[in-house]
């Protein structure tokens, strides 16, 4: 048992040397992503706002964004990303997307014409270090 532990430590030391650092870390990253905690963010959409409309998270956190509508169909587009969902009408289900932000501000907007105030349906995700 003790030997196994020591060789594991040695392996880590060797592999994290400059030559193999990239490969080693990418293996570690994929290993962690399966067990990493996901933060669930629930947003409701209603003519003509998202609630909450400002979301603050720690950068690098894997987010599961769940969206429901309180009335008609809406959209949810995070500007600058390919995340663009259609939210079903009230009572017809949840739309969800995963998003793992690097530090920054991510504006989101309704992407489905939903009435006179459609263009006011906006919000922001702020990811800080
Ligand atoms: Cu809600 Cu457009």
mmCIF file of C-alpha atoms and ligand atoms in Angstrom:
data_model
loop_
_atom_site.group_PDB
_atom_site.id
_atom_site.type_symbol
_atom_site.label_atom_id
_atom_site.label_comp_id
_atom_site.label_asym_id
_atom_site.label_seq_id
_atom_site.Cartn_x
_atom_site.Cartn_y
_atom_site.Cartn_z
ATOM 1 C CA UNK A 1 0.000 0.000 0.000
ATOM 2 C CA UNK A 2 2.741 2.366 1.029
ATOM 3 C CA UNK A 3 4.803 1.473 -2.048
ATOM 4 C CA UNK A 4 1.912 2.125 -4.336
ATOM 5 C CA UNK A 5 1.387 5.550 -2.834
ATOM 6 C CA UNK A 6 5.058 6.457 -3.236
ATOM 7 C CA UNK A 7 5.205 5.402 -6.864
ATOM 8 C CA UNK A 8 2.062 7.392 -7.568
ATOM 9 C CA UNK A 9 3.676 10.489 -6.107
ATOM 10 C CA UNK A 10 6.799 9.856 -8.182
ATOM 11 C CA UNK A 11 4.757 9.438 -11.317
ATOM 12 C CA UNK A 12 3.067 12.742 -10.680
ATOM 13 C CA UNK A 13 6.395 14.430 -10.058
ATOM 14 C CA UNK A 14 7.898 13.025 -13.236
ATOM 15 C CA UNK A 15 4.912 13.715 -15.396
ATOM 16 C CA UNK A 16 4.556 17.305 -14.253
ATOM 17 C CA UNK A 17 8.083 18.088 -15.470
ATOM 18 C CA UNK A 18 8.356 20.638 -18.272
ATOM 19 C CA UNK A 19 8.454 18.127 -21.142
ATOM 20 C CA UNK A 20 5.185 16.389 -20.380
ATOM 21 C CA UNK A 21 3.379 19.140 -18.511
ATOM 22 C CA UNK A 22 0.793 19.810 -21.212
ATOM 23 C CA UNK A 23 -0.184 16.214 -21.644
ATOM 24 C CA UNK A 24 -0.246 15.508 -17.944
ATOM 25 C CA UNK A 25 -2.473 18.433 -17.179
ATOM 26 C CA UNK A 26 -4.893 17.665 -19.963
ATOM 27 C CA UNK A 27 -5.314 14.152 -18.526
ATOM 28 C CA UNK A 28 -5.916 15.583 -15.089
ATOM 29 C CA UNK A 29 -8.399 18.097 -16.448
ATOM 30 C CA UNK A 30 -10.495 15.456 -18.201
ATOM 31 C CA UNK A 31 -10.410 13.276 -15.088
ATOM 32 C CA UNK A 32 -11.671 16.087 -12.908
ATOM 33 C CA UNK A 33 -14.373 17.300 -15.254
ATOM 34 C CA UNK A 34 -16.384 14.140 -14.584
ATOM 35 C CA UNK A 35 -16.343 14.569 -10.843
ATOM 36 C CA UNK A 36 -16.260 18.356 -10.735
ATOM 37 C CA UNK A 37 -19.264 19.911 -9.142
ATOM 38 C CA UNK A 38 -21.721 21.531 -11.438
ATOM 39 C CA UNK A 39 -23.440 24.686 -10.293
ATOM 40 C CA UNK A 40 -27.067 24.845 -11.288
ATOM 41 C CA UNK A 41 -28.352 28.273 -12.270
ATOM 42 C CA UNK A 42 -32.096 28.643 -12.607
ATOM 43 C CA UNK A 43 -33.424 31.513 -14.665
ATOM 44 C CA UNK A 44 -37.024 32.293 -15.388
ATOM 45 C CA UNK A 45 -38.109 34.312 -18.368
ATOM 46 C CA UNK A 46 -41.208 36.464 -18.488
ATOM 47 C CA UNK A 47 -42.285 39.313 -20.764
ATOM 48 C CA UNK A 48 -39.899 41.160 -20.799
ATOM 49 C CA UNK A 49 -37.131 40.172 -18.443
ATOM 50 C CA UNK A 50 -34.979 37.370 -17.148
ATOM 51 C CA UNK A 51 -34.904 36.696 -13.430
ATOM 52 C CA UNK A 52 -32.221 36.846 -12.210
ATOM 53 C CA UNK A 53 -30.749 39.058 -14.912
ATOM 54 C CA UNK A 54 -27.336 39.365 -13.305
ATOM 55 C CA UNK A 55 -25.509 36.210 -12.315
ATOM 56 C CA UNK A 56 -22.126 36.178 -10.627
ATOM 57 C CA UNK A 57 -20.043 33.015 -10.622
ATOM 58 C CA UNK A 58 -16.490 31.921 -10.084
ATOM 59 C CA UNK A 59 -14.671 31.553 -13.412
ATOM 60 C CA UNK A 60 -14.036 27.962 -14.437
ATOM 61 C CA UNK A 61 -17.130 26.651 -12.674
ATOM 62 C CA UNK A 62 -19.165 24.329 -14.808
ATOM 63 C CA UNK A 63 -22.632 25.812 -14.947
ATOM 64 C CA UNK A 64 -25.836 24.089 -15.795
ATOM 65 C CA UNK A 65 -28.228 26.837 -16.789
ATOM 66 C CA UNK A 66 -31.885 25.837 -16.558
ATOM 67 C CA UNK A 67 -34.456 28.122 -18.051
ATOM 68 C CA UNK A 68 -38.193 28.180 -17.802
ATOM 69 C CA UNK A 69 -40.769 30.566 -19.136
ATOM 70 C CA UNK A 70 -43.542 32.069 -17.074
ATOM 71 C CA UNK A 71 -45.585 32.878 -20.150
ATOM 72 C CA UNK A 72 -44.870 32.543 -23.851
ATOM 73 C CA UNK A 73 -41.865 31.132 -25.725
ATOM 74 C CA UNK A 74 -38.624 33.011 -25.297
ATOM 75 C CA UNK A 75 -35.041 32.478 -26.377
ATOM 76 C CA UNK A 76 -31.765 32.480 -24.507
ATOM 77 C CA UNK A 77 -28.617 33.410 -26.380
ATOM 78 C CA UNK A 78 -25.262 34.049 -24.730
ATOM 79 C CA UNK A 79 -23.655 36.608 -27.011
ATOM 80 C CA UNK A 80 -20.382 35.425 -28.515
ATOM 81 C CA UNK A 81 -21.131 31.749 -27.895
ATOM 82 C CA UNK A 82 -23.119 29.124 -29.756
ATOM 83 C CA UNK A 83 -25.490 28.759 -26.805
ATOM 84 C CA UNK A 84 -28.890 29.643 -28.162
ATOM 85 C CA UNK A 85 -31.910 27.931 -26.700
ATOM 86 C CA UNK A 86 -35.609 28.088 -27.263
ATOM 87 C CA UNK A 87 -37.613 28.146 -24.047
ATOM 88 C CA UNK A 88 -40.912 26.330 -24.163
ATOM 89 C CA UNK A 89 -44.089 27.992 -22.991
ATOM 90 C CA UNK A 90 -45.001 27.998 -19.334
ATOM 91 C CA UNK A 91 -45.536 24.495 -18.026
ATOM 92 C CA UNK A 92 -44.070 22.835 -21.126
ATOM 93 C CA UNK A 93 -40.618 22.076 -19.763
ATOM 94 C CA UNK A 94 -37.136 23.343 -19.115
ATOM 95 C CA UNK A 95 -34.392 24.307 -21.546
ATOM 96 C CA UNK A 96 -30.865 23.767 -20.314
ATOM 97 C CA UNK A 97 -27.308 24.386 -21.407
ATOM 98 C CA UNK A 98 -23.917 23.862 -19.860
ATOM 99 C CA UNK A 99 -21.451 26.711 -19.836
ATOM 100 C CA UNK A 100 -18.004 26.915 -18.269
ATOM 101 C CA UNK A 101 -16.985 30.566 -18.404
ATOM 102 C CA UNK A 102 -13.466 31.921 -18.334
ATOM 103 C CA UNK A 103 -13.197 35.275 -16.510
ATOM 104 C CA UNK A 104 -15.314 37.921 -18.172
ATOM 105 C CA UNK A 105 -18.745 39.372 -18.786
ATOM 106 C CA UNK A 106 -21.167 37.381 -20.866
ATOM 107 C CA UNK A 107 -24.220 39.250 -22.034
ATOM 108 C CA UNK A 108 -27.271 37.178 -22.782
ATOM 109 C CA UNK A 109 -30.442 38.088 -24.598
ATOM 110 C CA UNK A 110 -33.767 36.731 -25.668
ATOM 111 C CA UNK A 111 -33.366 35.348 -29.172
ATOM 112 C CA UNK A 112 -36.973 34.736 -30.026
ATOM 113 C CA UNK A 113 -39.432 37.463 -30.922
ATOM 114 C CA UNK A 114 -41.814 37.559 -27.987
ATOM 115 C CA UNK A 115 -43.484 40.933 -28.191
ATOM 116 C CA UNK A 116 -42.969 44.661 -27.903
ATOM 117 C CA UNK A 117 -40.305 44.438 -25.218
ATOM 118 C CA UNK A 118 -38.320 41.613 -26.796
ATOM 119 C CA UNK A 119 -35.171 43.672 -27.275
ATOM 120 C CA UNK A 120 -35.170 44.635 -23.577
ATOM 121 C CA UNK A 121 -34.864 41.027 -22.442
ATOM 122 C CA UNK A 122 -31.227 40.957 -21.527
ATOM 123 C CA UNK A 123 -28.888 39.999 -18.752
ATOM 124 C CA UNK A 124 -25.304 39.228 -17.898
ATOM 125 C CA UNK A 125 -23.194 36.461 -16.430
ATOM 126 C CA UNK A 126 -20.130 37.814 -14.667
ATOM 127 C CA UNK A 127 -17.371 35.296 -14.082
ATOM 128 C CA UNK A 128 -14.577 36.394 -11.790
ATOM 129 C CA UNK A 129 -11.342 34.688 -10.725
HETATM 130 CU CU1 LIG B 1 -38.449 37.107 -24.833
HETATM 131 CU CU2 LIG B 1 -37.956 37.798 -26.994
#
